[in-house]
Short mmCIF file of C-alpha atoms in Angstrom, two decimals:
data_model
loop_
_atom_site.label_atom_id
_atom_site.label_comp_id
_atom_site.label_asym_id
_atom_site.label_seq_id
_atom_site.Cartn_x
_atom_site.Cartn_y
_atom_site.Cartn_z
CA GLN A 5 0.00 0.00 0.00
CA GLU A 6 2.88 2.38 0.68
CA LYS A 7 4.46 1.40 -2.66
CA LYS A 8 7.79 0.66 -0.97
CA ILE A 9 9.00 -2.13 -3.24
CA PHE A 10 12.25 -1.68 -5.14
CA THR A 11 14.37 -3.50 -7.70
CA VAL A 12 18.13 -3.00 -8.06
CA GLN A 13 20.17 -4.51 -10.88
CA GLY A 14 23.85 -4.91 -10.19
CA PRO A 15 26.14 -4.38 -7.20
CA TYR A 16 24.81 -1.36 -5.32
CA PRO A 17 24.96 -2.30 -1.62
CA VAL A 18 24.60 1.30 -0.42
CA ILE A 19 21.33 1.87 -2.27
CA ARG A 20 19.94 -1.44 -1.03
CA ARG A 21 20.89 -0.68 2.55
CA LEU A 22 19.47 2.85 2.50
CA LEU A 23 16.18 1.78 0.95
CA ARG A 24 15.74 -1.06 3.44
CA ALA A 25 16.38 1.42 6.26
CA ARG A 26 13.44 3.42 4.91
CA GLY A 27 11.20 0.36 5.15
CA TRP A 28 11.43 -0.67 1.50
CA VAL A 29 11.48 -4.33 0.41
CA GLU A 30 13.49 -5.56 -2.57
CA ARG A 31 11.88 -7.54 -5.32
CA LYS A 32 14.94 -9.31 -6.66
CA LEU A 33 15.38 -9.91 -10.34
CA PRO A 34 15.10 -13.51 -11.58
CA GLY A 35 18.36 -15.33 -10.89
CA ALA A 36 19.64 -12.61 -8.56
CA GLY A 37 21.17 -13.82 -5.35
CA SER A 38 24.48 -13.11 -3.73
CA TRP A 39 26.16 -12.26 -7.02
CA PRO A 40 25.39 -9.89 -9.88
CA GLU A 41 23.14 -11.31 -12.56
CA ARG A 42 24.60 -12.30 -15.88
CA ARG A 43 25.01 -9.59 -18.42
CA GLN A 44 22.20 -9.59 -20.94
CA PRO A 45 22.66 -9.13 -24.69
CA ARG A 46 22.45 -5.49 -25.72
CA CYS A 47 19.80 -4.21 -28.08
CA SER A 48 20.41 -0.47 -27.82
CA PRO A 49 22.02 1.43 -30.73
CA TRP A 50 24.07 3.43 -28.21
CA PRO A 51 27.33 2.02 -26.87
CA PRO A 52 27.29 0.62 -23.33
CA ASP A 53 26.85 3.20 -20.59
CA LYS A 54 30.26 4.58 -19.87
CA GLU A 55 31.30 2.71 -16.77
CA GLU A 56 28.85 -0.16 -16.41
CA GLU A 57 31.54 -2.75 -17.15
CA GLU A 58 33.88 -1.22 -14.57
CA GLN A 59 31.01 -1.28 -12.09
CA GLU A 60 30.48 -5.00 -12.56
CA GLU A 61 34.14 -5.94 -12.75
CA GLU A 62 35.41 -3.99 -9.74
CA GLU A 63 32.65 -4.46 -7.18
CA GLU A 64 32.41 -7.76 -5.36
CA ARG A 65 29.77 -9.36 -3.19
CA TRP A 66 26.87 -6.91 -2.85
CA ASP A 67 23.95 -8.48 -1.00
CA GLU A 68 24.89 -9.94 2.33
CA ASP A 69 21.87 -11.84 3.62
CA PRO A 70 23.20 -14.51 6.00
CA ASP A 71 19.78 -15.30 7.49
CA GLY A 72 17.96 -15.30 4.16
CA ILE A 73 15.48 -12.68 5.40
CA HIS A 74 15.79 -10.51 2.30
CA ASP A 75 15.35 -13.52 0.01
CA LEU A 76 12.21 -14.51 1.91
CA MET A 77 10.73 -11.02 1.73
CA SER A 78 11.60 -10.82 -1.93
CA ARG A 79 9.66 -13.98 -2.63
CA LEU A 80 6.67 -12.54 -0.81
CA VAL A 81 6.57 -9.54 -3.18
CA ARG A 82 7.62 -11.32 -6.35
CA ASP A 83 4.24 -10.59 -7.98
CA GLN A 84 4.15 -6.94 -6.90
CA VAL A 85 5.10 -3.87 -8.92
CA PRO A 86 8.43 -2.24 -7.95
CA TYR A 87 8.14 1.50 -7.49
CA PHE A 88 11.87 2.24 -7.46
CA ILE A 89 13.94 0.67 -10.23
CA TRP A 90 17.72 1.08 -10.36
CA THR A 91 19.64 -0.49 -13.24
CA ASN A 92 23.18 -0.10 -14.53
CA ARG A 93 22.03 0.09 -18.17
CA CYS A 94 19.34 2.31 -19.58
CA ASP A 95 18.02 -0.45 -21.88
CA ALA A 96 17.46 -2.90 -19.01
CA VAL A 97 13.85 -1.70 -18.63
CA ASP A 98 11.12 -1.71 -21.26
CA ARG A 99 9.83 1.81 -20.81
CA ARG A 100 6.62 1.05 -22.67
CA LEU A 101 5.52 -1.13 -19.76
CA LEU A 102 6.27 1.34 -16.99
CA ARG A 103 3.55 2.91 -14.88
CA GLN A 104 3.61 6.63 -14.20
CA ASP A 105 4.36 6.12 -10.51
CA GLN A 106 7.42 3.90 -11.06
CA LEU A 107 10.66 5.75 -10.35
CA VAL A 108 13.51 4.76 -12.73
CA ASN A 109 17.15 5.92 -12.74
CA HIS A 110 17.64 6.43 -16.47
CA TYR A 111 16.33 8.56 -19.31
CA ALA A 112 16.09 7.29 -22.87
CA ARG A 113 18.49 8.50 -25.56
CA GLY A 114 21.01 9.94 -23.11
CA GLY A 115 23.77 9.05 -25.56
CA ALA A 116 23.16 12.47 -27.09
CA PHE A 117 25.60 13.78 -24.48
CA THR A 118 27.04 10.68 -22.71
CA THR A 119 28.81 9.38 -25.81
CA LYS A 120 31.91 11.11 -27.13
CA ASP A 121 30.47 11.64 -30.61
CA GLY A 122 27.07 12.71 -29.23
CA LEU A 123 28.61 15.36 -26.99
CA CYS A 124 30.90 16.52 -29.79
CA LEU A 125 27.97 16.95 -32.18
CA ASN A 126 25.39 18.48 -29.89
CA LEU A 127 27.53 21.06 -28.13
CA ARG A 128 27.87 22.80 -31.48
CA ASN A 129 24.17 23.64 -31.23
CA LEU A 130 24.51 25.31 -27.83
CA PRO A 131 24.48 28.90 -29.21
CA TRP A 132 20.89 28.26 -30.32
CA PHE A 133 19.82 27.54 -26.72
CA ASP A 134 22.18 29.53 -24.53
CA GLN A 135 24.56 32.48 -24.60
CA ALA A 136 27.38 30.21 -23.39
CA ASP A 137 30.17 29.53 -25.87
CA PRO A 138 31.19 25.83 -25.90
CA ASP A 139 34.70 26.85 -26.99
CA THR A 140 35.18 28.32 -23.51
CA PHE A 141 34.75 24.96 -21.73
CA PHE A 142 34.91 22.12 -24.31
CA PRO A 143 38.12 21.51 -26.30
CA ARG A 144 37.59 21.55 -30.06
CA CYS A 145 36.31 18.17 -31.19
CA TYR A 146 35.61 16.47 -34.53
CA ARG A 147 33.91 13.23 -35.60
CA LEU A 148 36.28 11.57 -38.04
CA GLY A 149 33.51 9.42 -39.53
CA ALA A 150 31.79 12.51 -40.97
CA VAL A 151 33.18 13.94 -44.23
CA ASP A 152 32.76 17.60 -43.27
CA ASP A 153 34.15 17.03 -39.79
CA ARG A 154 37.23 15.25 -41.09
CA GLN A 155 38.02 18.11 -43.46
CA ALA A 156 37.36 20.66 -40.72
CA PHE A 157 39.79 18.80 -38.44
CA ILE A 158 42.52 18.79 -41.10
CA GLU A 159 42.05 22.54 -41.54
CA ASP A 160 42.10 23.08 -37.77
CA PHE A 161 45.27 21.03 -37.38
CA CYS A 162 47.03 23.19 -39.96
CA LEU A 163 45.74 26.42 -38.41
CA THR A 164 46.91 25.27 -34.98
CA ALA A 165 50.31 24.44 -36.47
CA ALA A 166 50.55 27.97 -37.90
CA ARG A 167 49.66 29.59 -34.56
CA SER A 168 52.07 27.28 -32.76
CA LEU A 169 54.84 28.24 -35.13
CA LEU A 170 54.33 31.92 -34.32
CA LYS A 171 54.36 31.18 -30.59
CA VAL A 172 57.55 29.14 -30.85
CA ALA A 173 59.20 31.83 -32.97
CA LEU A 174 58.44 34.47 -30.33
CA GLU A 175 59.51 32.26 -27.43
CA ARG A 176 62.84 31.49 -29.05
CA ALA A 177 63.30 35.21 -29.65
CA GLY A 178 62.87 35.74 -25.91
CA ASP A 179 59.33 37.12 -26.19
CA THR A 180 56.16 35.81 -24.51
CA PRO A 181 53.13 35.52 -26.80
CA VAL A 182 49.80 36.89 -25.61
CA GLY A 183 47.78 34.20 -23.88
CA MET A 184 50.90 32.20 -23.00
CA GLU A 185 51.88 34.11 -19.87
CA GLN A 186 52.66 32.06 -16.79
CA PRO A 187 50.82 32.23 -13.46
CA PRO A 188 52.58 34.25 -10.74
CA LYS A 189 55.36 32.56 -8.85
CA SER A 190 53.21 32.23 -5.75
CA SER A 191 50.99 29.72 -7.58
CA GLU A 192 53.74 27.21 -8.10
CA GLY A 193 54.03 24.25 -5.79
CA PRO A 194 57.31 23.14 -4.26
CA GLY A 195 59.67 22.11 -7.01
CA GLU A 196 57.02 22.63 -9.66
CA SER A 197 57.03 24.63 -12.85
CA HIS A 198 53.80 25.29 -14.71
CA VAL A 199 55.76 25.14 -17.96
CA PRO A 200 56.58 21.44 -18.17
CA HIS A 201 59.05 21.88 -21.02
CA PRO A 202 59.84 25.53 -21.76
CA MET A 203 61.33 26.17 -25.17
CA PRO A 204 64.97 27.29 -25.24
CA SER A 205 65.42 30.97 -25.95
CA THR A 206 68.17 30.27 -28.44
CA ALA A 207 67.66 28.90 -31.91
CA GLY A 208 67.83 25.17 -32.37
CA PRO A 209 70.62 23.20 -34.02
CA GLY A 210 71.21 22.65 -37.69
CA THR A 211 70.67 24.75 -40.79
CA PRO A 212 68.02 27.42 -40.20
CA LEU A 213 64.76 27.02 -42.10
CA SER A 214 63.75 29.56 -44.68
CA PRO A 215 62.17 32.79 -43.35
CA GLN A 216 59.37 31.99 -45.80
CA LEU A 217 58.03 29.47 -43.25
CA VAL A 218 57.19 32.27 -40.80
CA GLU A 219 55.70 34.29 -43.66
CA GLU A 220 53.42 31.38 -44.53
CA ALA A 221 52.35 31.02 -40.91
CA LEU A 222 51.62 34.77 -40.73
CA GLN A 223 49.63 34.55 -43.95
CA VAL A 224 47.55 31.59 -42.72
CA CYS A 225 46.84 33.18 -39.33
CA GLY A 226 45.96 36.51 -40.93
CA GLN A 227 43.48 34.88 -43.29
CA HIS A 228 41.97 32.93 -40.42
CA LEU A 229 41.59 36.08 -38.32
CA GLY A 230 39.78 37.72 -41.22
CA SER A 231 37.41 34.79 -41.57
CA LEU A 232 36.63 34.85 -37.82
CA GLY A 233 35.16 38.31 -38.25
CA HIS A 234 32.50 36.95 -40.60
CA GLN A 235 31.29 33.94 -38.64
CA ASP A 236 27.70 33.89 -37.42
CA ILE A 237 25.47 31.69 -35.30
CA ASP A 238 24.76 29.39 -38.24
CA GLY A 239 28.39 28.28 -38.13
CA ASP A 240 28.65 28.42 -41.91
CA PRO A 241 32.04 27.05 -42.98
CA GLN A 242 34.53 29.69 -43.98
CA SER A 243 36.86 29.34 -46.92
CA PRO A 244 39.95 27.43 -45.74
CA ALA A 245 42.78 29.71 -44.66
CA THR A 246 45.44 27.19 -45.70
CA THR A 247 44.58 26.90 -49.39
CA GLY A 248 47.39 29.24 -50.40
CA ILE A 249 50.18 27.05 -49.04
CA ASP A 250 51.55 23.55 -49.60
CA ARG A 251 50.07 21.92 -46.49
CA ASP A 252 52.25 18.83 -46.47
CA HIS A 253 55.47 20.81 -46.91
CA PHE A 254 54.37 23.38 -44.32
CA LEU A 255 53.56 20.69 -41.75
CA GLN A 256 56.86 18.88 -42.29
CA ASP A 257 58.76 22.11 -41.67
CA TYR A 258 56.56 22.78 -38.62
CA TYR A 259 57.40 19.33 -37.21
CA ARG A 260 61.10 20.05 -37.69
CA VAL A 261 60.84 23.31 -35.75
CA VAL A 262 58.64 22.13 -32.88
CA HIS A 263 59.60 18.49 -32.44
CA GLU A 264 63.16 18.44 -33.78
CA LYS A 265 64.19 21.94 -32.63
CA ALA A 266 65.24 23.10 -36.09
CA ARG A 267 66.53 26.67 -36.16
CA LEU A 268 64.11 29.43 -37.08
CA VAL A 269 65.19 32.89 -38.19
CA LEU A 270 62.83 35.69 -37.18
CA SER A 271 63.28 39.31 -38.27
CA ARG A 272 62.35 42.22 -36.02
CA ALA A 273 59.45 43.11 -38.34
CA GLN A 274 58.18 39.52 -38.27
CA GLN A 275 58.44 39.49 -34.49
CA GLU A 276 56.19 42.57 -34.28
CA ARG A 277 53.69 41.05 -36.72
CA CYS A 278 53.64 37.76 -34.78
CA ARG A 279 52.95 39.55 -31.51
CA ALA A 280 50.17 41.71 -32.98
CA LEU A 281 48.50 38.81 -34.78
CA LEU A 282 48.54 36.54 -31.72
CA ARG A 283 47.13 39.39 -29.62
CA CYS A 284 44.18 39.72 -32.02
CA LEU A 285 43.66 35.94 -32.18
CA ALA A 286 43.65 35.73 -28.38
CA GLU A 287 40.59 37.99 -28.36
CA ARG A 288 38.70 35.65 -30.70
CA LEU A 289 39.98 32.19 -29.74
CA PRO A 290 39.27 31.16 -26.11
CA GLN A 291 41.48 28.08 -26.51
CA LEU A 292 44.60 29.84 -27.73
CA GLY A 293 46.34 29.58 -24.36
CA MET A 294 45.46 26.01 -23.39
CA GLU A 295 46.28 24.59 -26.84
CA GLY A 296 50.01 25.12 -26.32
CA ASN A 297 52.38 24.85 -29.27
CA HIS A 298 52.95 21.11 -29.79
CA ASN A 299 49.66 20.60 -31.68
CA ILE A 300 48.81 17.45 -29.70
CA TRP A 301 45.37 15.92 -30.23
CA ILE A 302 43.69 13.09 -28.37
CA LEU A 303 42.04 10.35 -30.43
CA LYS A 304 39.10 8.56 -28.81
CA PRO A 305 37.00 5.60 -29.98
CA GLY A 306 33.41 6.72 -29.43
CA ALA A 307 32.09 3.33 -28.26
CA LYS A 308 34.61 2.51 -25.54
CA SER A 309 34.94 3.60 -21.94
CA ARG A 310 37.53 3.69 -19.16
CA GLY A 311 40.21 5.17 -21.41
CA ARG A 312 40.43 2.13 -23.68
CA GLY A 313 41.82 2.87 -27.13
CA ILE A 314 42.59 6.52 -26.36
CA VAL A 315 45.93 7.83 -27.65
CA CYS A 316 47.66 11.21 -27.83
CA VAL A 317 49.02 12.12 -31.26
CA ALA A 318 51.05 15.10 -32.51
CA ARG A 319 51.12 14.47 -36.28
CA LEU A 320 48.22 14.76 -38.71
CA GLU A 321 49.11 11.69 -40.75
CA GLU A 322 49.24 9.60 -37.58
CA VAL A 323 45.73 10.66 -36.55
CA LEU A 324 44.31 9.77 -39.94
CA ARG A 325 46.17 6.47 -40.04
CA LEU A 326 44.96 5.41 -36.60
CA ALA A 327 41.38 6.38 -37.41
CA GLY A 328 41.27 4.37 -40.61
CA GLY A 329 43.70 5.94 -43.01
CA CYS A 330 43.49 9.13 -45.00
CA MET A 331 42.23 7.43 -48.16
CA ALA A 332 40.30 4.64 -46.45
CA PRO A 333 36.50 4.50 -46.63
CA LEU A 334 35.04 6.79 -43.98
CA ALA A 335 33.07 3.87 -42.56
CA ARG A 336 36.35 2.57 -41.16
CA ALA A 337 36.64 5.73 -39.08
CA GLY A 338 33.44 4.66 -37.33
CA LYS A 339 32.70 6.62 -34.19
CA TRP A 340 36.22 7.95 -33.68
CA VAL A 341 36.46 11.49 -32.39
CA VAL A 342 39.57 13.63 -32.21
CA GLN A 343 39.82 16.43 -29.67
CA LYS A 344 42.36 19.15 -28.99
CA TYR A 345 44.54 18.11 -26.08
CA VAL A 346 44.90 20.56 -23.19
CA GLU A 347 48.67 21.06 -23.41
CA ARG A 348 48.87 23.50 -20.52
CA PRO A 349 46.99 21.78 -17.68
CA LEU A 350 47.15 22.69 -14.04
CA LEU A 351 49.69 20.33 -12.49
CA ILE A 352 50.11 19.23 -8.89
CA PHE A 353 53.74 18.48 -8.08
CA GLY A 354 54.42 18.17 -11.81
CA THR A 355 51.67 15.57 -12.30
CA LYS A 356 48.48 15.75 -14.34
CA PHE A 357 45.08 15.06 -12.76
CA ASP A 358 41.43 15.25 -13.69
CA ILE A 359 38.31 15.51 -11.56
CA ARG A 360 35.13 13.43 -11.40
CA GLN A 361 32.15 15.69 -10.78
CA TRP A 362 28.70 14.23 -10.16
CA PHE A 363 25.41 15.87 -11.09
CA LEU A 364 21.80 14.72 -11.04
CA VAL A 365 18.96 15.42 -13.46
CA THR A 366 15.47 15.01 -11.99
CA ASP A 367 13.50 16.40 -14.93
CA TRP A 368 14.13 17.30 -18.56
CA ASN A 369 10.97 19.34 -19.02
CA PRO A 370 11.53 21.66 -17.24
CA LEU A 371 15.24 20.85 -17.15
CA THR A 372 16.20 20.48 -13.47
CA VAL A 373 19.86 19.99 -12.54
CA TRP A 374 21.48 19.27 -9.17
CA PHE A 375 25.25 19.70 -8.73
CA TYR A 376 27.17 17.72 -6.10
CA ARG A 377 29.40 19.86 -3.91
CA GLU A 378 31.97 17.11 -3.41
CA SER A 379 34.17 15.48 -6.04
CA TYR A 380 37.46 13.65 -6.33
CA LEU A 381 40.72 13.93 -8.27
CA ARG A 382 42.46 11.14 -10.20
CA PHE A 383 46.21 11.45 -10.71
CA CYS A 384 48.48 10.06 -13.38
CA SER A 385 51.27 7.80 -12.16
CA GLN A 386 54.09 9.50 -14.10
CA PRO A 387 55.18 13.16 -14.34
CA PHE A 388 53.57 15.23 -17.07
CA SER A 389 55.57 15.62 -20.28
CA LEU A 390 54.67 16.81 -23.77
CA HIS A 391 57.63 14.91 -25.19
CA ARG A 392 56.37 11.51 -24.00
CA LEU A 393 52.74 10.80 -24.86
CA ASP A 394 52.24 7.51 -23.01
CA PRO A 395 49.00 6.90 -21.05
CA ALA A 396 50.77 6.90 -17.66
CA ARG A 397 51.41 10.64 -18.08
CA HIS A 398 48.25 11.78 -19.82
CA LEU A 399 45.21 9.54 -19.12
CA CYS A 400 43.90 9.82 -15.58
CA ASN A 401 41.36 6.97 -15.74
CA VAL A 402 41.70 4.65 -12.74
CA SER A 403 41.46 1.64 -15.05
CA ILE A 404 44.46 2.89 -17.04
CA GLN A 405 46.60 4.04 -14.14
CA LYS A 406 46.25 0.86 -12.11
CA GLN A 407 48.16 -0.88 -14.92
CA CYS A 408 51.02 1.63 -14.75
CA ARG A 409 53.97 1.66 -12.41
CA PRO A 410 54.33 4.74 -10.20
CA ALA A 411 57.26 7.00 -11.01
CA ARG A 412 60.53 6.56 -9.21
CA GLY A 413 61.15 9.44 -6.88
CA GLN A 414 57.49 10.42 -6.91
CA HIS A 415 56.76 13.55 -4.91
CA PRO A 416 56.06 12.45 -1.31
CA GLN A 417 52.88 14.55 -1.12
CA LEU A 418 51.26 12.76 -4.06
CA PRO A 419 48.74 10.14 -2.83
CA PRO A 420 49.85 6.49 -3.13
CA ASP A 421 46.34 5.50 -4.29
CA GLN A 422 46.35 8.42 -6.79
CA ILE A 423 43.09 9.87 -5.46
CA TRP A 424 42.43 13.17 -3.70
CA SER A 425 39.22 14.75 -2.47
CA CYS A 426 38.27 18.23 -3.64
CA GLN A 427 39.02 19.44 -0.11
CA GLN A 428 42.61 18.29 -0.51
CA LEU A 429 42.78 20.18 -3.81
CA GLN A 430 41.50 23.33 -2.11
CA ALA A 431 44.12 22.98 0.61
CA TYR A 432 46.83 22.63 -2.07
CA LEU A 433 45.55 25.70 -3.93
CA ALA A 434 45.67 27.71 -0.70
CA GLN A 435 49.23 26.51 -0.14
CA VAL A 436 50.33 27.83 -3.55
CA GLY A 437 48.51 31.16 -3.28
CA ARG A 438 45.28 30.40 -5.15
CA THR A 439 42.86 30.30 -2.25
CA GLY A 440 39.82 31.54 -4.16
CA ALA A 441 40.31 29.53 -7.35
CA TRP A 442 37.99 26.64 -6.39
CA ASP A 443 34.94 28.72 -5.45
CA GLN A 444 35.49 31.59 -7.88
CA VAL A 445 36.73 29.87 -11.04
CA MET A 446 36.64 26.06 -10.98
CA VAL A 447 33.18 25.32 -9.58
CA PRO A 448 31.35 28.09 -11.48
CA GLY A 449 33.03 26.97 -14.70
CA MET A 450 32.04 23.35 -14.17
CA LYS A 451 28.43 24.37 -13.53
CA VAL A 452 28.33 26.37 -16.77
CA ALA A 453 29.73 23.41 -18.70
CA VAL A 454 27.28 20.90 -17.20
CA VAL A 455 24.23 23.05 -17.87
CA GLY A 456 25.47 23.90 -21.36
CA ALA A 457 25.97 20.24 -22.27
CA LEU A 458 22.49 19.34 -21.02
CA ARG A 459 20.76 22.22 -22.77
CA SER A 460 22.45 21.40 -26.06
CA ALA A 461 21.02 17.85 -26.00
CA GLN A 462 17.73 18.57 -24.26
CA ASP A 463 15.46 18.10 -27.27
CA GLN A 464 16.96 14.65 -27.99
CA VAL A 465 16.74 13.01 -24.56
CA GLY A 466 13.57 11.12 -23.69
CA SER A 467 11.77 13.17 -21.03
CA ARG A 468 9.75 11.10 -18.56
CA LYS A 469 8.27 12.18 -15.28
CA SER A 470 9.20 9.85 -12.39
CA SER A 471 12.67 9.33 -13.86
CA PHE A 472 16.02 10.68 -12.75
CA GLU A 473 19.67 10.04 -13.58
CA LEU A 474 23.03 10.46 -11.90
CA TYR A 475 25.93 11.37 -14.21
CA GLY A 476 29.68 11.75 -13.78
CA ALA A 477 31.44 14.55 -15.68
CA ASP A 478 35.21 14.51 -16.13
CA PHE A 479 37.10 17.81 -16.17
CA VAL A 480 40.71 18.87 -16.48
CA PHE A 481 41.84 22.36 -15.47
CA GLY A 482 44.06 24.75 -17.37
CA GLU A 483 46.97 26.57 -15.76
CA ASP A 484 44.57 29.44 -15.11
CA CYS A 485 42.25 26.99 -13.25
CA GLN A 486 39.57 27.21 -15.96
CA PRO A 487 37.78 23.84 -16.27
CA TRP A 488 37.65 21.96 -19.57
CA LEU A 489 34.95 19.32 -19.96
CA LEU A 490 36.31 16.03 -21.31
CA GLU A 491 33.24 13.78 -21.24
CA ILE A 492 30.07 12.88 -19.37
CA ASN A 493 29.47 9.35 -18.13
CA ALA A 494 26.15 7.61 -17.61
CA SER A 495 26.12 5.05 -14.78
CA PRO A 496 29.28 6.48 -13.16
CA THR A 497 31.08 3.85 -11.17
CA MET A 498 30.24 3.51 -7.50
CA ALA A 499 33.07 1.00 -7.01
CA PRO A 500 35.35 2.40 -4.32
CA SER A 501 38.99 2.38 -5.44
CA SER A 502 40.35 4.29 -2.42
CA ALA A 503 39.42 5.59 1.00
CA VAL A 504 38.29 8.86 -0.60
CA THR A 505 36.02 7.25 -3.18
CA SER A 506 34.67 4.78 -0.62
CA ARG A 507 33.39 7.72 1.42
CA LEU A 508 32.23 9.89 -1.48
CA CYS A 509 30.50 7.16 -3.49
CA ALA A 510 28.46 6.23 -0.42
CA SER A 511 27.59 9.86 0.33
CA VAL A 512 26.48 10.69 -3.23
CA GLN A 513 24.13 7.70 -3.26
CA ARG A 514 22.73 8.68 0.14
CA ASP A 515 22.13 12.29 -0.88
CA MET A 516 20.68 11.25 -4.24
CA LEU A 517 17.95 9.30 -2.42
CA HIS A 518 17.22 12.40 -0.33
CA VAL A 519 16.55 14.30 -3.57
CA VAL A 520 14.59 11.71 -5.56
CA ILE A 521 12.64 9.96 -2.77
CA ASP A 522 12.51 12.01 0.42
CA ARG A 523 11.72 15.33 -1.31
CA ARG A 524 8.61 13.82 -2.90
CA ASP A 525 6.99 13.65 0.54
CA ASN A 526 8.81 16.61 2.07
CA PRO A 527 10.03 19.27 -0.40
CA ALA A 528 11.83 21.03 2.46
CA CYS A 529 13.94 18.04 3.48
CA PRO A 530 17.75 18.39 3.42
CA THR A 531 19.43 17.30 0.17
CA GLY A 532 22.91 16.76 1.56
CA ALA A 533 25.65 18.00 -0.75
CA PHE A 534 23.33 18.29 -3.76
CA GLU A 535 22.70 21.88 -4.82
CA LEU A 536 19.94 22.87 -7.24
CA ILE A 537 21.81 24.90 -9.87
CA TYR A 538 19.33 25.06 -12.73
CA LYS A 539 15.60 24.83 -13.14
CA GLU A 540 14.18 25.98 -16.42
#
């Protein structure tokens, strides 16, 4: 009569325990006992929810019932309707058979923003729904399986190479390009430099390259700046700025300068033009600073999770080869996406990290978003380097890092389990003179990114009353502490991999139930660390 019957698929001991404490009884799925049920064949066109496999692989025994009481009660309600349904895959429930009063933890068609290609595609539409500019929080991204996107990426790679060449030319001349300034000394941690590999101020070895190379880079950047002045909300493609040069020859010379330290001769007049042009581009390109000058891109298979198949690449031909080959049928590129790598991340003791930030959607019409005030950091196991692109230095996924050996001589203040809480990050920021960065820059930026991503996909997600969903967004921060959204995960793992995640994963599940269950009877009840940040 109280409709307190629930069904949980998969290993979620915290949710089971909290619901039972509220007087709910579990109706177990057929075949469910002390171990997770077997994985069912998939019928959804979307790839598996981001971390469902990690959830099942990393969590162990989930339903301790030594006296068999829960099994007995489950049998007593086996013919009753469950009013709270929690699954680890959105296609585990036939939505056509649901009653209006059944609470379910997924929305249909969430892949519009929880897949890499879906997020890449839909964020481009954000200017139609919001004044936010996705280029201020989402690194440039292209779907290599789409003809127009592939060509746009090739053009972008060449434009980035031209800008990088101007930056390198100025740095080697002893000048600092606009947008490339370093944070003040007080922001640096002990023994840490925020420039992982500063360029030498002197010219490189060997025969200097022709001054024409800098002229070509100036020409390309000038044409691009002119085209930026004519862009509108429709995003109509501009005429390529690199049509007047031999792309292959230009890129080979660029590689020699940046990667092989070939000498570059820069006249005083060219130096002034470089500085002025980069200053103008900095006003139009929000990513000019974070993109660095190595032109590194990160290649991601759209249908895999936990960092599998992701590689960092610094040469155009290598990207195209890995994604199916430049002349191969586009079908071979499949769901691959390529995204600009954040070359100037905020480092802690010389090591890269990212942050897992939870948020909860309780309605899509009107869109209602709750942001969790606690989060956790995931560290790489090796020091950051732009000259070595191995996963141990660049991919913060727990599944990747647990396969890597920790660095010899690792800084003693880095956590052995490679996990920090956001409170530990705030303490570190205070130590290095950035006390207000978390509350004034990082958190507000993450909120803008989350709401922007949801609004851009809102008309594609299946809106259903009595549904909700918990998501996990992954961010990396630039040297200026600005957050950059990497991806959004459905079914974020609740498998504790450390003392920090053991505490936080339990607390986010507890507070989620406050929002989705307790508030239905008492709208004034506490919601824990969940903060309502957007209601349309």
